[in-house]
PDB file of C-alpha atoms in Angstrom:
ATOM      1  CA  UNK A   2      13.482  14.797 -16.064  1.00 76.00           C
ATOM      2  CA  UNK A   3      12.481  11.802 -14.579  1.00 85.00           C
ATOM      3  CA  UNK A   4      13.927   9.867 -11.424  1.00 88.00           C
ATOM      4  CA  UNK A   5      14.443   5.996 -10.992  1.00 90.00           C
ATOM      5  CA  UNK A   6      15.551   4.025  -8.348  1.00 88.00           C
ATOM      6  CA  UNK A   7      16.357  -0.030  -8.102  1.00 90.00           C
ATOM      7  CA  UNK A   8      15.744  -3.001  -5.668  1.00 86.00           C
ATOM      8  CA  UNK A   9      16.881  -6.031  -7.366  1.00 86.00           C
ATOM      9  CA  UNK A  10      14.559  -6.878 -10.121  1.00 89.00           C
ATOM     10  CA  UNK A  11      12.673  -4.330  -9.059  1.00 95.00           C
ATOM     11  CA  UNK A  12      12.466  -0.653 -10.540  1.00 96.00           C
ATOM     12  CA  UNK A  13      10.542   2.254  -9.686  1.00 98.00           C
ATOM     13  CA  UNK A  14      10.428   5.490 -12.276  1.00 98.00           C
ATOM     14  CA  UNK A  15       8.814   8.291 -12.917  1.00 98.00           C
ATOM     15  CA  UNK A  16       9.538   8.290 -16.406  1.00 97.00           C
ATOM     16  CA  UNK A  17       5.790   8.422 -18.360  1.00 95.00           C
ATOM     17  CA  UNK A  18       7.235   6.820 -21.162  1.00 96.00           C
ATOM     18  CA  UNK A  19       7.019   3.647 -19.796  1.00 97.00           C
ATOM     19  CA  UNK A  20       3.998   3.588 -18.264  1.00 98.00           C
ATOM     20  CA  UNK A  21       1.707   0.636 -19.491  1.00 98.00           C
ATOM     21  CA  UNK A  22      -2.212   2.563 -19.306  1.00 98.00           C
ATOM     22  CA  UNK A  23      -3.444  -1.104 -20.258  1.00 98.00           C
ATOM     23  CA  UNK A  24      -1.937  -2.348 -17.096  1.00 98.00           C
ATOM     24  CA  UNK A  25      -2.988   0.858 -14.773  1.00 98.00           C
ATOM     25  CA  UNK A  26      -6.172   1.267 -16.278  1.00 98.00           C
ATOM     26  CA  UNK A  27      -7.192  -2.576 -16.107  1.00 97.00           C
ATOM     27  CA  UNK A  28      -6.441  -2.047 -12.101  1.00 98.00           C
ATOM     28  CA  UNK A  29      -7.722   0.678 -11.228  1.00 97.00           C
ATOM     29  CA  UNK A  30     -10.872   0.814 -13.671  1.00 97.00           C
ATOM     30  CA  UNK A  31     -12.004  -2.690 -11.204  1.00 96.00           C
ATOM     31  CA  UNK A  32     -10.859  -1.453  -8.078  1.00 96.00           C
ATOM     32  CA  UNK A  33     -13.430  -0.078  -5.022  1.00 94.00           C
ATOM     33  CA  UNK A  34     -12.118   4.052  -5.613  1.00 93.00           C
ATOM     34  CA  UNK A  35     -12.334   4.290  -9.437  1.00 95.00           C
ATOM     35  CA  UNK A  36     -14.294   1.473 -10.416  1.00 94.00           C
ATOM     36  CA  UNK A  37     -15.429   2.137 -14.057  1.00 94.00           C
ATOM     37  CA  UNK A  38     -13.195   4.531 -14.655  1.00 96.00           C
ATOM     38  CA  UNK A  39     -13.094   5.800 -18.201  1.00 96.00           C
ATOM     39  CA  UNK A  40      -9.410   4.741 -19.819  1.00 97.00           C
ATOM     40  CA  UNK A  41      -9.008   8.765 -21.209  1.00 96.00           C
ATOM     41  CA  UNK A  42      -9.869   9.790 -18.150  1.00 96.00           C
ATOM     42  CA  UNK A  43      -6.928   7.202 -16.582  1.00 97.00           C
ATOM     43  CA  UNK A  44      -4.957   9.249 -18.963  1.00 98.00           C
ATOM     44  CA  UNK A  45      -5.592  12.624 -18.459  1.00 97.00           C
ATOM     45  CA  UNK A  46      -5.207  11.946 -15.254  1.00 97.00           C
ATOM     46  CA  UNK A  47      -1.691  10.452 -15.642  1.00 98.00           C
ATOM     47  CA  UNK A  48      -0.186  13.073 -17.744  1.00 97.00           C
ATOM     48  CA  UNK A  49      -1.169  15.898 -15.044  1.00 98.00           C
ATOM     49  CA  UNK A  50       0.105  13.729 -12.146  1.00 98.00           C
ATOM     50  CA  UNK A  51       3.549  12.809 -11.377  1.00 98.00           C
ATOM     51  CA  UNK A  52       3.350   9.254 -11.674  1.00 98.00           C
ATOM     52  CA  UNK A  53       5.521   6.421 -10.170  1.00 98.00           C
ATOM     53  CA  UNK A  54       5.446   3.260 -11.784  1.00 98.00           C
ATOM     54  CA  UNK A  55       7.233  -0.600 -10.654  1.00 98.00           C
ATOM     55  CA  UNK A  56       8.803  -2.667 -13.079  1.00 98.00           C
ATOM     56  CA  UNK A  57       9.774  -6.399 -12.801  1.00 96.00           C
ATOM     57  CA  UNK A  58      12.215  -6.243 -15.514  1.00 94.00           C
ATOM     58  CA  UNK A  59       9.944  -4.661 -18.251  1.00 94.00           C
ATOM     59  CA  UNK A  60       6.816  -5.572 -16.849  1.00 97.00           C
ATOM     60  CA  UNK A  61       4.537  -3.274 -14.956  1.00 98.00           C
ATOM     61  CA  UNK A  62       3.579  -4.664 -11.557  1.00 98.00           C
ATOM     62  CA  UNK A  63       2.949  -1.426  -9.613  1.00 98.00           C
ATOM     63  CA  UNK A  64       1.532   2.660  -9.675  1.00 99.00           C
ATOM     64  CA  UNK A  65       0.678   5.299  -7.762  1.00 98.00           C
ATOM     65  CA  UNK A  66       0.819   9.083  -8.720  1.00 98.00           C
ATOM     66  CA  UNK A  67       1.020  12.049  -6.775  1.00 99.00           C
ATOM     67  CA  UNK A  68      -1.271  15.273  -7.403  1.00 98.00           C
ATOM     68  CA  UNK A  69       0.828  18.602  -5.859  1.00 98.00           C
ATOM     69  CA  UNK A  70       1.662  21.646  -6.227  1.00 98.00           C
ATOM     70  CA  UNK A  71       5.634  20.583  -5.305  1.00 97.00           C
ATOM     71  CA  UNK A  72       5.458  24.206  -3.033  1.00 98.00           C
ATOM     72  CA  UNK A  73       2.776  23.224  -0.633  1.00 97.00           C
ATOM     73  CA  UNK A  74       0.835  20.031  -0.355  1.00 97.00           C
ATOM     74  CA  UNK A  75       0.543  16.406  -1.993  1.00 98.00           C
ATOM     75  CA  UNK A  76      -1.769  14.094  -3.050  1.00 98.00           C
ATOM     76  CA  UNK A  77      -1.161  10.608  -3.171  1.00 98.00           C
ATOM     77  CA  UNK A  78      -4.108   8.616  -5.094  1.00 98.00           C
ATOM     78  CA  UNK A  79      -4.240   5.158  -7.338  1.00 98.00           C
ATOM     79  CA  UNK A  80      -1.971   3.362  -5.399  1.00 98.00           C
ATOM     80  CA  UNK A  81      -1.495  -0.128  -6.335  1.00 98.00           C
ATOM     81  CA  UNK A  82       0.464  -3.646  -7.206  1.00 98.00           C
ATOM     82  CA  UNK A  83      -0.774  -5.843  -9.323  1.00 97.00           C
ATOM     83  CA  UNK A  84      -1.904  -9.642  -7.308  1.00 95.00           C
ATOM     84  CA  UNK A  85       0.961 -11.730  -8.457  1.00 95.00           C
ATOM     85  CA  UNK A  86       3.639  -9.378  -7.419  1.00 96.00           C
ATOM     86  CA  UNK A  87       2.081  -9.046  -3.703  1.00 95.00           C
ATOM     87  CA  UNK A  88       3.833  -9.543  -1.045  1.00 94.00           C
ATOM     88  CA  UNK A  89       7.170  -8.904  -1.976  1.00 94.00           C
ATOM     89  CA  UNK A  90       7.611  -5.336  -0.906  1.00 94.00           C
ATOM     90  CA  UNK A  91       6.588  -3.122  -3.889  1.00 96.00           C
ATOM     91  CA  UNK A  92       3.912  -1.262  -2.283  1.00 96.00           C
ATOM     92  CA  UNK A  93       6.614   0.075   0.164  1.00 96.00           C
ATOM     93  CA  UNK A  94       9.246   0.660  -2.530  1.00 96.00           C
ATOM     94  CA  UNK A  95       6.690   3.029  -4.354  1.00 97.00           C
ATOM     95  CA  UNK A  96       6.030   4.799  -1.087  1.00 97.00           C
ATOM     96  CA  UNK A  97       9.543   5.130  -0.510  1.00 96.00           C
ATOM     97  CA  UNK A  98      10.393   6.554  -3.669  1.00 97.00           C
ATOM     98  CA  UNK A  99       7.160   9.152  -3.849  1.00 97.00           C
ATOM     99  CA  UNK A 100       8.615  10.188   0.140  1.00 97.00           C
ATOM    100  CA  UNK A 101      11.948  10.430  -1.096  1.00 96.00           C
ATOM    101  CA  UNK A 102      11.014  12.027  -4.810  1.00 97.00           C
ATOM    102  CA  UNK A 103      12.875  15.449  -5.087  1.00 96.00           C
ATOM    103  CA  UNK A 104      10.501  17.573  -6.006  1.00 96.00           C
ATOM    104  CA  UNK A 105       8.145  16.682  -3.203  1.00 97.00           C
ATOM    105  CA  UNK A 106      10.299  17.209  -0.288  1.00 97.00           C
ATOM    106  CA  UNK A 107       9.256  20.430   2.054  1.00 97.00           C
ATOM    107  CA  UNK A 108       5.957  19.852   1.648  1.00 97.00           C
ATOM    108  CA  UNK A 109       3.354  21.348   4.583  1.00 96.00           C
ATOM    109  CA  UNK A 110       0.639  18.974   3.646  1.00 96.00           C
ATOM    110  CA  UNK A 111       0.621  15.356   2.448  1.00 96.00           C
ATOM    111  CA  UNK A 112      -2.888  13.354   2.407  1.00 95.00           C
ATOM    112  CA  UNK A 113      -4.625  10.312   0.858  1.00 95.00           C
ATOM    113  CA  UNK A 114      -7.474   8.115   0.802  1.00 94.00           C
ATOM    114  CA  UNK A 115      -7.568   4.435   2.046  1.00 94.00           C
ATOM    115  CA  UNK A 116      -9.972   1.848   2.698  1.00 93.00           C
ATOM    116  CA  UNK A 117      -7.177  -1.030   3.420  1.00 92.00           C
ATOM    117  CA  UNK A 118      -3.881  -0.079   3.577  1.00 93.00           C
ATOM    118  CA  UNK A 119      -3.805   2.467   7.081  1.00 94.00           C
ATOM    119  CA  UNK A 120      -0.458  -0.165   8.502  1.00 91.00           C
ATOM    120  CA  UNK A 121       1.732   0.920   4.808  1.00 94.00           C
ATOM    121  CA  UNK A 122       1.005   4.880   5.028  1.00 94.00           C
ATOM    122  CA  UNK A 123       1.967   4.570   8.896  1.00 95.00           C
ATOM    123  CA  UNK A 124       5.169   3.316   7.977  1.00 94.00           C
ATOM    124  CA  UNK A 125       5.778   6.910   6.420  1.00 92.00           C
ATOM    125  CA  UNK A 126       4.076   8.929   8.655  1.00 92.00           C
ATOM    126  CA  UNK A 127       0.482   9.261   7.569  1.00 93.00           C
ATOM    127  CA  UNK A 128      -2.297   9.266  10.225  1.00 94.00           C
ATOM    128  CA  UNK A 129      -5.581  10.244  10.921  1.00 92.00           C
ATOM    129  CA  UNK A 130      -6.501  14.302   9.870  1.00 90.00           C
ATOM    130  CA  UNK A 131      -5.633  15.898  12.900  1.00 90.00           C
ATOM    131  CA  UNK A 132      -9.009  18.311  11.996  1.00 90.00           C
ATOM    132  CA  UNK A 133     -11.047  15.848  10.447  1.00 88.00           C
ATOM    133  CA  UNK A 134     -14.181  19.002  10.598  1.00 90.00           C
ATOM    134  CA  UNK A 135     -12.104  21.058   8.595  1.00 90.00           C
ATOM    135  CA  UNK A 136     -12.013  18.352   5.401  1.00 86.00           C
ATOM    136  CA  UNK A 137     -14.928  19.282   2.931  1.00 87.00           C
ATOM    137  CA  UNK A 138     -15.301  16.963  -0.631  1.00 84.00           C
ATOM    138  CA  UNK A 139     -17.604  17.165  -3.640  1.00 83.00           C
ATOM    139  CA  UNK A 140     -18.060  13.723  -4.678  1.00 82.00           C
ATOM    140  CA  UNK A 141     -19.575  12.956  -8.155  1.00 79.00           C
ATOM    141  CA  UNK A 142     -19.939  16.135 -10.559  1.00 70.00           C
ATOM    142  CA  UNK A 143     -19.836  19.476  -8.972  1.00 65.00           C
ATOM    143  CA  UNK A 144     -21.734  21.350 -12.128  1.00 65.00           C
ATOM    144  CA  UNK A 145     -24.662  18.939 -11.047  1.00 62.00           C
ATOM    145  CA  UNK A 146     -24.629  20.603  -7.195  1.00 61.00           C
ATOM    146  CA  UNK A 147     -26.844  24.131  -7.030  1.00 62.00           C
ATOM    147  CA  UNK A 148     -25.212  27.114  -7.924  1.00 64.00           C
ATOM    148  CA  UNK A 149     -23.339  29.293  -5.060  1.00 63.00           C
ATOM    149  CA  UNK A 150     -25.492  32.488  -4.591  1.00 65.00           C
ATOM    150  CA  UNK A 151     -23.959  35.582  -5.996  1.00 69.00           C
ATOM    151  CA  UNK A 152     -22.512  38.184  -3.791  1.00 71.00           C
ATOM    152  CA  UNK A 153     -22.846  42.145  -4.135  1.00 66.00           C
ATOM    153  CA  UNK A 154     -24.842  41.996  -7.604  1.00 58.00           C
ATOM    154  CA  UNK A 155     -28.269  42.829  -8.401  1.00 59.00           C
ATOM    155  CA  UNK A 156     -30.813  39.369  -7.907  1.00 56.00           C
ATOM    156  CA  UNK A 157     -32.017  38.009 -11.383  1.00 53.00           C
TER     157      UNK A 157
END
């Protein structure tokens, strides 16, 4: 089931169906966090997400999707309106329609990633990680890092 919500001209869904991966992909495969991005990996990456997307009338001017668990913690990643639609409030509509999505609400842990855009996740209560010494990433392929050493077994 998907969930939609209107602002004028403006629409924000969740329904995949009318997602446009020429119009995410394009963005976020020339943008500074997934620059070259691989379009089946866009896609993959869309179908195991739950995705928001804005529509002026039919066209796609906006997208962000949320990674979670909907018991425990949240995701939000690819966040983005397209240049001609800037400006007019469609960034915040998506973030209050990902806040206000059903299945995310009672969530212990939200986070995200930004480079650009700390004054639009303020507005809905995101701030710096209270334990930033706690937060650990992999970046790049993990099978490429050395191996973890084995516990309790014989050595080879």
């Amino acid at each position: 089931m998907f969930h939609e919500c209107r602002h004028g001209d403006l629409s924000i869904t969740t329904d995949a169906s009318r997602l446009d991966l020429d119009v995410i992909h394009g963005f976020l495969s020339r943008s500074y966090w997934a620059a070259g991005i691989p379009r089946e990996v866009m896609a993959r990456a869309i179908r195991h997400s739950i995705c928001f997307g804005a529509f002026d009338g039919e066209r796609q001017v906006g997208f962000a999707r949320v990674i979670s668990d909907v018991a425990t913690f949240a995701y939000v990643s690819d966040v983005f309106v397209v240049e001609s639609s800037r400006g007019r409030g469609v960034g915040k509509q998506l973030m209050a329609a990902i806040m206000s999505h059903p299945d995310l609400q009672g969530l212990r842990r939200w986070t995200l990633f930004t480079r650009d855009a700390h004054g639009l996740y303020r507005e809905y209560g995101f701030g710096e990680a209270r334990f930033p010494d706690r937060l650990m990433e992999i970046l790049g392929d993990p099978s490429r890092a050395a191996p973890a050493p084995q516990r309790g077994g014989p050595a080879a």
